[in-house]
Coordinates of C-alpha atoms in Angstrom, one line a residue:
X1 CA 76.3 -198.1 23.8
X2 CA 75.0 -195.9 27.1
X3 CA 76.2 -193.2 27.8
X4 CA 78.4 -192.1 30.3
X5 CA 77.3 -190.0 33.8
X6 CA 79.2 -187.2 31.8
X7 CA 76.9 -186.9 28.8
X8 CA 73.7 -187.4 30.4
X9 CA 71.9 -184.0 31.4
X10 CA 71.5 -183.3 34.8
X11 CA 70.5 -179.2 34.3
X12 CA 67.7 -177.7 31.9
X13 CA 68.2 -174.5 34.1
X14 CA 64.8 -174.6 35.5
X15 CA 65.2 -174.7 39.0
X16 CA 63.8 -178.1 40.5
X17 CA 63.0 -176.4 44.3
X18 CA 60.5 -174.6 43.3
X19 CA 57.0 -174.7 45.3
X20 CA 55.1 -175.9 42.2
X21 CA 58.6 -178.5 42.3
X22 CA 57.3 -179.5 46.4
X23 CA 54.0 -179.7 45.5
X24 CA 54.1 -182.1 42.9
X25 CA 56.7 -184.2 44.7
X26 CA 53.6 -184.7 48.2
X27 CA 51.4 -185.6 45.9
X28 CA 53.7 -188.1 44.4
X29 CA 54.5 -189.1 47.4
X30 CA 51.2 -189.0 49.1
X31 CA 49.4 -191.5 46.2
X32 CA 52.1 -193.9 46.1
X33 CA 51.5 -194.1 49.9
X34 CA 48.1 -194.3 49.6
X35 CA 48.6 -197.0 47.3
X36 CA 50.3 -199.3 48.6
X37 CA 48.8 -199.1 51.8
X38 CA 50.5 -196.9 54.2
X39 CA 50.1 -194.9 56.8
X40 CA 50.4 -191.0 56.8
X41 CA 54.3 -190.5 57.8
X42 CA 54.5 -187.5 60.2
X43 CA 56.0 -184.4 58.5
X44 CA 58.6 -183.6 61.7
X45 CA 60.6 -185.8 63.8
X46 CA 61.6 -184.8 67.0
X47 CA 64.6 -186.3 69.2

């Protein structure tokens, strides 16, 4: 049986914003890109 939204762990009290947190997620970001074939997004959006 899975379990339910309530008994899966959301927390391990480590805060997930940290900059070693934003690093890791531009390169994640950045190779799956890269890998499939995309262009460099721009970073701002003006409007």
């Amino acid at each position: 049986m899975a379990p339910t939204q309530d008994e899966l762990s959301y927390d391990n009290g480590i805060p997930m914003e940290s900059w070693r947190h934003t690093c890791q997620m531009d390169l994640l970001i950045s190779t799956t890109h890269a890998e499939r074939g995309f262009e460099a997004v721009p970073s701002e959006v003006g409007g």
